[in-house]
Coordinates of C-alpha atoms (C1' of nucleotides) in Angstrom, one line a residue:
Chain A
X1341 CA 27.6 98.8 90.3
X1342 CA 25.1 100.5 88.2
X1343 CA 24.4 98.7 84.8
X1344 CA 25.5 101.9 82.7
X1345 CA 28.5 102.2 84.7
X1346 CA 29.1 98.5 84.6
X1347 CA 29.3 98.8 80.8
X1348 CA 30.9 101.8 80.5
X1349 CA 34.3 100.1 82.8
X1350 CA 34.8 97.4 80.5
X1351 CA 34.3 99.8 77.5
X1352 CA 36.8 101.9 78.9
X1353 CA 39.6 99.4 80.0
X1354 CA 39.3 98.2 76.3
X1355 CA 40.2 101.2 75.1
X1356 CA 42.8 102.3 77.8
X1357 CA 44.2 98.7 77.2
X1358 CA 45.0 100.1 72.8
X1359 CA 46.5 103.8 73.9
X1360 CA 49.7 102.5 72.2
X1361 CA 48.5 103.0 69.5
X1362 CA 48.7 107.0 69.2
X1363 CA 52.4 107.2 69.2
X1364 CA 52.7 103.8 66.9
X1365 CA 50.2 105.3 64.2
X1366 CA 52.0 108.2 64.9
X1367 CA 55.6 107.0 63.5
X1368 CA 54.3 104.8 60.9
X1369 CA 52.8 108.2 59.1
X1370 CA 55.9 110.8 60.4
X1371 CA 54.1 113.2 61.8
X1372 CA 53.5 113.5 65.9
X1373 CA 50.6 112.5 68.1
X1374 CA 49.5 115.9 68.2
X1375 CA 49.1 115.5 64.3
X1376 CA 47.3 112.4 64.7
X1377 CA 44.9 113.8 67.7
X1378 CA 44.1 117.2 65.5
X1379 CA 43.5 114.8 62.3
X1380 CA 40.9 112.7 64.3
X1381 CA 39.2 115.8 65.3
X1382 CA 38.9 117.6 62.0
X1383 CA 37.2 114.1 61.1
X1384 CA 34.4 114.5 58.7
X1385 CA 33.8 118.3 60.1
X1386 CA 33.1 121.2 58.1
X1387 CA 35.6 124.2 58.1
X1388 CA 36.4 125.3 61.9
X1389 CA 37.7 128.4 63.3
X1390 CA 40.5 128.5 65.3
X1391 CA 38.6 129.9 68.0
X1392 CA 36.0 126.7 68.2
X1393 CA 39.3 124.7 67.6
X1394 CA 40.8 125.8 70.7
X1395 CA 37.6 125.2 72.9
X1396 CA 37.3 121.7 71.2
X1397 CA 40.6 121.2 72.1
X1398 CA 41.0 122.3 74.9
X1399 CA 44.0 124.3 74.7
X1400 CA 44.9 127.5 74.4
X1401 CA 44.6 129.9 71.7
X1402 CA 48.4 130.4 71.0
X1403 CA 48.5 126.5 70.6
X1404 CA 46.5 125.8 67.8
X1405 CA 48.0 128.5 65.9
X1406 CA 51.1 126.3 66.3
X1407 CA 49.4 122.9 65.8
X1408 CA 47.7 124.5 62.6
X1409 CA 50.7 125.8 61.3
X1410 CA 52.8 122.0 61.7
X1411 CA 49.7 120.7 59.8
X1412 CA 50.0 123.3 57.0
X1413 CA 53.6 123.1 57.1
X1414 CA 52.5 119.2 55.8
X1415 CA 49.9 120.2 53.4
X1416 CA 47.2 118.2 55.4
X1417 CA 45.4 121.5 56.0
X1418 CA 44.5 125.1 54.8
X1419 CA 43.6 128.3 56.9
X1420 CA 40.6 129.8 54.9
X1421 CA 39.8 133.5 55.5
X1422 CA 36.3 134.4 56.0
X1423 CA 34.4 137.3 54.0
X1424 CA 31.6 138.1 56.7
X1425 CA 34.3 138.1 59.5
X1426 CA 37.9 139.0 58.9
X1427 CA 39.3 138.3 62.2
X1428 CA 38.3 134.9 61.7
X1429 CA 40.4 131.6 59.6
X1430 CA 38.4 128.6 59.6
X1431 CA 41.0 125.6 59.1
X1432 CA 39.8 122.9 56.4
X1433 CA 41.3 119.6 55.5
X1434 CA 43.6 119.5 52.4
X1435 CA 42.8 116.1 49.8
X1436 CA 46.3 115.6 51.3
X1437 CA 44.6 115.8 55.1
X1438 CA 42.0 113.7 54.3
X1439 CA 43.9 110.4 53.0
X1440 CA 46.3 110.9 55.9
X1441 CA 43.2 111.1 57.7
X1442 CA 42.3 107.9 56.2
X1443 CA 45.3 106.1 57.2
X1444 CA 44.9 107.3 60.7
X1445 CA 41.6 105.8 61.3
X1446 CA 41.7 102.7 59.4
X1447 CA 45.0 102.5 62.3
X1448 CA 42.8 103.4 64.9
X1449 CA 39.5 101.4 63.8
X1450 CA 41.6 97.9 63.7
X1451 CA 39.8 96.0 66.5
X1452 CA 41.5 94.4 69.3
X1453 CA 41.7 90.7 69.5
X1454 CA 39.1 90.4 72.2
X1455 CA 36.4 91.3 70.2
X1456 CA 37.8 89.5 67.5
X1457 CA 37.2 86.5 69.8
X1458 CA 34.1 87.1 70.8
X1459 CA 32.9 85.4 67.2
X1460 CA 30.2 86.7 65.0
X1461 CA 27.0 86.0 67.0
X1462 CA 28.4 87.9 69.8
X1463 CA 29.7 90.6 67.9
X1464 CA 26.4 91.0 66.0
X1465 CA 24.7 91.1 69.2
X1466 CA 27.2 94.1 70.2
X1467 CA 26.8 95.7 67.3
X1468 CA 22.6 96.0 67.7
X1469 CA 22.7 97.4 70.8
X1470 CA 25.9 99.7 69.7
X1471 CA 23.8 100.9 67.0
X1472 CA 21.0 101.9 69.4
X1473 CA 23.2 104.5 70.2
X1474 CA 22.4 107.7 69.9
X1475 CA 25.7 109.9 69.1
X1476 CA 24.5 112.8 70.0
X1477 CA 26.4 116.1 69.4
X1478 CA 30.0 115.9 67.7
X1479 CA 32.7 115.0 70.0
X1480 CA 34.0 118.5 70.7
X1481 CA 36.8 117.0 72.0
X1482 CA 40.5 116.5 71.2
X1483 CA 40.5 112.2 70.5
X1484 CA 42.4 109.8 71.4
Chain B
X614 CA 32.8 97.1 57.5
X615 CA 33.4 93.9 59.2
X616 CA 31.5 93.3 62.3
X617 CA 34.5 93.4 64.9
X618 CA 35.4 96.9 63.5
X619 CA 32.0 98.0 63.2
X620 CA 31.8 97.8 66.8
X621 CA 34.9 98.5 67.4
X622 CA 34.3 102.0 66.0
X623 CA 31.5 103.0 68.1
X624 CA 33.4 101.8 70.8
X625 CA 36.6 103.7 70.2
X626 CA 34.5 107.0 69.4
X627 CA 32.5 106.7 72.7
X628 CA 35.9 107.3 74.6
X629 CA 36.9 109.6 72.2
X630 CA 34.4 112.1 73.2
X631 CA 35.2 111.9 76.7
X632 CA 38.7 112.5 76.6
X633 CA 38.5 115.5 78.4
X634 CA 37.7 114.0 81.4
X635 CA 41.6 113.5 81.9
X636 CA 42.4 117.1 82.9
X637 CA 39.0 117.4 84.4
X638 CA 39.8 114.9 87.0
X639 CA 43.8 115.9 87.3
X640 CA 42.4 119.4 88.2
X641 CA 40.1 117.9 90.7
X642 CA 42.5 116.0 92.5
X643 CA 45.1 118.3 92.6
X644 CA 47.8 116.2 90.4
X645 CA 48.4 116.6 86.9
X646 CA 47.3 114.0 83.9
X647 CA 50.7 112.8 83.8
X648 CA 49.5 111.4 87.6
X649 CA 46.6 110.1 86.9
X650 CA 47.8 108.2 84.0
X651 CA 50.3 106.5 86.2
X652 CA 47.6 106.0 88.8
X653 CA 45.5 104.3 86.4
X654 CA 48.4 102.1 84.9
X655 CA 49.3 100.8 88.3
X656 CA 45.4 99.6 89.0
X657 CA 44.9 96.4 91.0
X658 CA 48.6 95.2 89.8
X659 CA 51.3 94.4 92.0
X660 CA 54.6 96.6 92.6
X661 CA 56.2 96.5 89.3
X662 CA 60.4 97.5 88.2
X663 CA 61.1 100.9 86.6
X664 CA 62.1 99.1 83.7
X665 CA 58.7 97.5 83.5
X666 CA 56.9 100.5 84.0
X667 CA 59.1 102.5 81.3
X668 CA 58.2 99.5 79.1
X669 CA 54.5 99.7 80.5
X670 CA 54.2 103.7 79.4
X671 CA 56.0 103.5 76.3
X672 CA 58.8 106.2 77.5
X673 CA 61.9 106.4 78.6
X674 CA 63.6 105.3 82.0
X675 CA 64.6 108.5 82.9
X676 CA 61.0 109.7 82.6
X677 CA 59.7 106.7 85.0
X678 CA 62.4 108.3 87.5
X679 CA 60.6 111.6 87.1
X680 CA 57.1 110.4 87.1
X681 CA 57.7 108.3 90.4
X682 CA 59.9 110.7 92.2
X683 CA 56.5 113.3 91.7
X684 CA 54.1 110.5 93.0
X685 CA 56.3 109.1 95.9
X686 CA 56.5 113.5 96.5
X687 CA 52.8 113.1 97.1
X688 CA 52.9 109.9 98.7
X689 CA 50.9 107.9 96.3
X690 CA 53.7 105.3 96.0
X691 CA 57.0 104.3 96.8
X692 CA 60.1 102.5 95.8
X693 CA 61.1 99.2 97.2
X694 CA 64.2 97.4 96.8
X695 CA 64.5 94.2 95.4
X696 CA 66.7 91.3 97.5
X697 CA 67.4 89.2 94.7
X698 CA 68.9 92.0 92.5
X699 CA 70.3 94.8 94.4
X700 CA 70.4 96.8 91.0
X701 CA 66.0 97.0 90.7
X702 CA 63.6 99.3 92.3
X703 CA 60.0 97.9 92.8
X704 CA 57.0 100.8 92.8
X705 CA 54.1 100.2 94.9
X706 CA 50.9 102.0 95.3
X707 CA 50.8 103.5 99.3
X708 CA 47.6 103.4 100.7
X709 CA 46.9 106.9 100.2
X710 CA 48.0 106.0 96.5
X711 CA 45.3 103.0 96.4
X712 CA 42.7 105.9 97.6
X713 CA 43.8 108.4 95.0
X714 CA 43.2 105.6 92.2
X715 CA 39.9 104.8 93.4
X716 CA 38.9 108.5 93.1
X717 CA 40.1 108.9 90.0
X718 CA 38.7 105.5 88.7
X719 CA 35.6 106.7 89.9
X720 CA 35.7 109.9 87.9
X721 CA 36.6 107.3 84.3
X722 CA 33.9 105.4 85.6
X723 CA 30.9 107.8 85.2
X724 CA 29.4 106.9 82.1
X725 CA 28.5 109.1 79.0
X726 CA 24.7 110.0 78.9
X727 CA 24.8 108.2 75.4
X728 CA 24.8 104.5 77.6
X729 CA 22.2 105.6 80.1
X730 CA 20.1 107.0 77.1
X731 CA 19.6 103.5 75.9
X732 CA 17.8 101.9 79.0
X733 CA 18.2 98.9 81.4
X734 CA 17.3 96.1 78.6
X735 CA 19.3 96.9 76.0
X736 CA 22.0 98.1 79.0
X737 CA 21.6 95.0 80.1
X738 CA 22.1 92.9 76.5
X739 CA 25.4 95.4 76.5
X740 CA 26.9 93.7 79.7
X741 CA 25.7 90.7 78.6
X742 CA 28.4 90.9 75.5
X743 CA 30.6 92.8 76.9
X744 CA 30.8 90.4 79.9
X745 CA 32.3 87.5 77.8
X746 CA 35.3 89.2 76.8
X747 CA 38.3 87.6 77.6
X748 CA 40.1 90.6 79.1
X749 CA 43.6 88.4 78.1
X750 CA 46.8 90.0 79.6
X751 CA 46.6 93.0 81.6
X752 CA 46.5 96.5 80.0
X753 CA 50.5 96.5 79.8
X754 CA 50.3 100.2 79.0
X755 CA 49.4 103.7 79.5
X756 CA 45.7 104.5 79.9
X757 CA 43.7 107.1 79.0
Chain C
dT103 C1' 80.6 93.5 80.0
dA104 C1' 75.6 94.2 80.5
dT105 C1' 71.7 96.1 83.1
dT106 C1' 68.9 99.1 86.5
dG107 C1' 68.1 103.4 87.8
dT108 C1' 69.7 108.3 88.2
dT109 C1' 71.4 112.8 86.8
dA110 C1' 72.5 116.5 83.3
dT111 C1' 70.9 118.4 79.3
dA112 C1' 68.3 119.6 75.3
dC113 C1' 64.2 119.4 72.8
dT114 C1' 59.1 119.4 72.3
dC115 C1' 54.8 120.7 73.6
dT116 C1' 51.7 123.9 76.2
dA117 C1' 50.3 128.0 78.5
dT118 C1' 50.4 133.2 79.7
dA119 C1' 50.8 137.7 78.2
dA120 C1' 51.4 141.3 75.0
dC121 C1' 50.5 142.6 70.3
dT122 C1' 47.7 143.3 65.4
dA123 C1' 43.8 143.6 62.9
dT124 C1' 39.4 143.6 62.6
dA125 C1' 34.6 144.3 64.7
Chain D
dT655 C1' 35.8 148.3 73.9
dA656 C1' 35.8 143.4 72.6
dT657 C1' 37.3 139.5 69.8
dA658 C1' 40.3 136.3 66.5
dG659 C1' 44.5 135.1 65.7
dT660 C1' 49.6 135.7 66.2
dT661 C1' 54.1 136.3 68.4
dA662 C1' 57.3 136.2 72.5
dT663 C1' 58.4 134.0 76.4
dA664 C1' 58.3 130.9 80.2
dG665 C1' 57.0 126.5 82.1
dA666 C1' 55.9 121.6 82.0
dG667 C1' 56.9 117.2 80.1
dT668 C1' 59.8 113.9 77.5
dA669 C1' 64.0 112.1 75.4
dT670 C1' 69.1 111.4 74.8
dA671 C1' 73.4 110.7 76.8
dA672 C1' 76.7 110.0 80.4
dC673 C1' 77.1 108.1 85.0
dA674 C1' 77.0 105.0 89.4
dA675 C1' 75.8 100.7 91.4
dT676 C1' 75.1 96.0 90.8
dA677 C1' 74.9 91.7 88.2

DNA sequence: TATTGTTATACTCTATAACTATA
DNA sequence: TATAGTTATAGAGTATAACAATA
């Protein structure tokens, strides 16, 4: 197996292996998963329109209307009008939006127990080549 | 940021951004992400009780029902009675179902360009880590 | 009586198509 | 005419409850 391919398979399993916690995240805040997906994704991002919403997504149009309006209904975001386009709303995160934000990813970012155990000189070691990474452009894609 | 979550968040945002790659390879295949997610769950594992399985995906019984009778439909599994108690169903992957999982794996496998932008040696420090993690009890749940 | 799995049903989420308002 | 967003509607997926078979 290739070496990037080889990493990328135990990166992957570890993350397949903490799915559960979506939903649990989920009901300890009362909202959905879909809440908790659209939160992740608004993460740190300016303003977005609907439009780039939906490709980021991956969804249709029709369904992030719907999505935005169960997060408005919630306070956690606002549909902003824009003055150089009217067709378009951009959707920005409330204060409200970005503490359940907050909550969401310090859910999301607890570790699992085997990195825990891999004990600090390991993890350092994973951490420098981690940080080697180069990010590249925003996820444009609905998280999980 | 303590050093497990450190790089635990790179980690988890990595997999993040290739979430898309679900319906990418349901469409490919010809089965939907509800399939592949089941496909994935039942990796290298042997035949497992509908109970388990409902336990397993976090859902309800009558979903496993639902979610079996489509892959048994498509011949990627089937049900097996149990001698001992009359009352459970065992699934097991058919060998058409085994190949079905392989392609799909093979699809989850594919790195992100952000691993093979970092070159063999530090790949190569990355497996070295990654390879002492104690993978601990199987992924009891369902994958992404 | 309790448990496994199924069926019947309703609810949630998502997509398709038609509509509005702007461009 | 084309595009951003919404609404109406249908379809897919999931959960709840009642049921049959077995323990």
């Amino acid at each position: 197996m290739e070496r990037a391919t080889e990493a990328w398979a135990i990166i992957h399993s570890l993350v397949v292996a903490r799915r559960h916690r979506i939903p649990e995240v989920a009901a300890e805040l009362g909202i959905t998963p879909g809440d908790v997906f659209a939160l992740l994704s608004l993460l740190a991002e300016e303003p977005k329109p609907m439009r780039d919403l939906a490709e980021a997504w991956r969804c249709d149009a029709s369904n992030v209307t719907w999505q935005v309006d169960r997060l408005e209904e919630r306070g956690f975001v606002e549909r902003r009008s824009v003055e150089a386009d009217r067709r378009v709303k951009q959707v920005a995160l409330t204060p409200s939006g970005l503490e359940a934000q907050a909550r969401v990813l310090a859910f999301m970012h607890v570790p699992p127990d085997e990195l825990l155990n891999l004990g600090p000189e390991l993890l350092d070691q994973l951490i420098g080549v981690l940080s080697r990474i180069d990010p590249g452009r925003q996820p444009d894609c609905r998280p999980t």
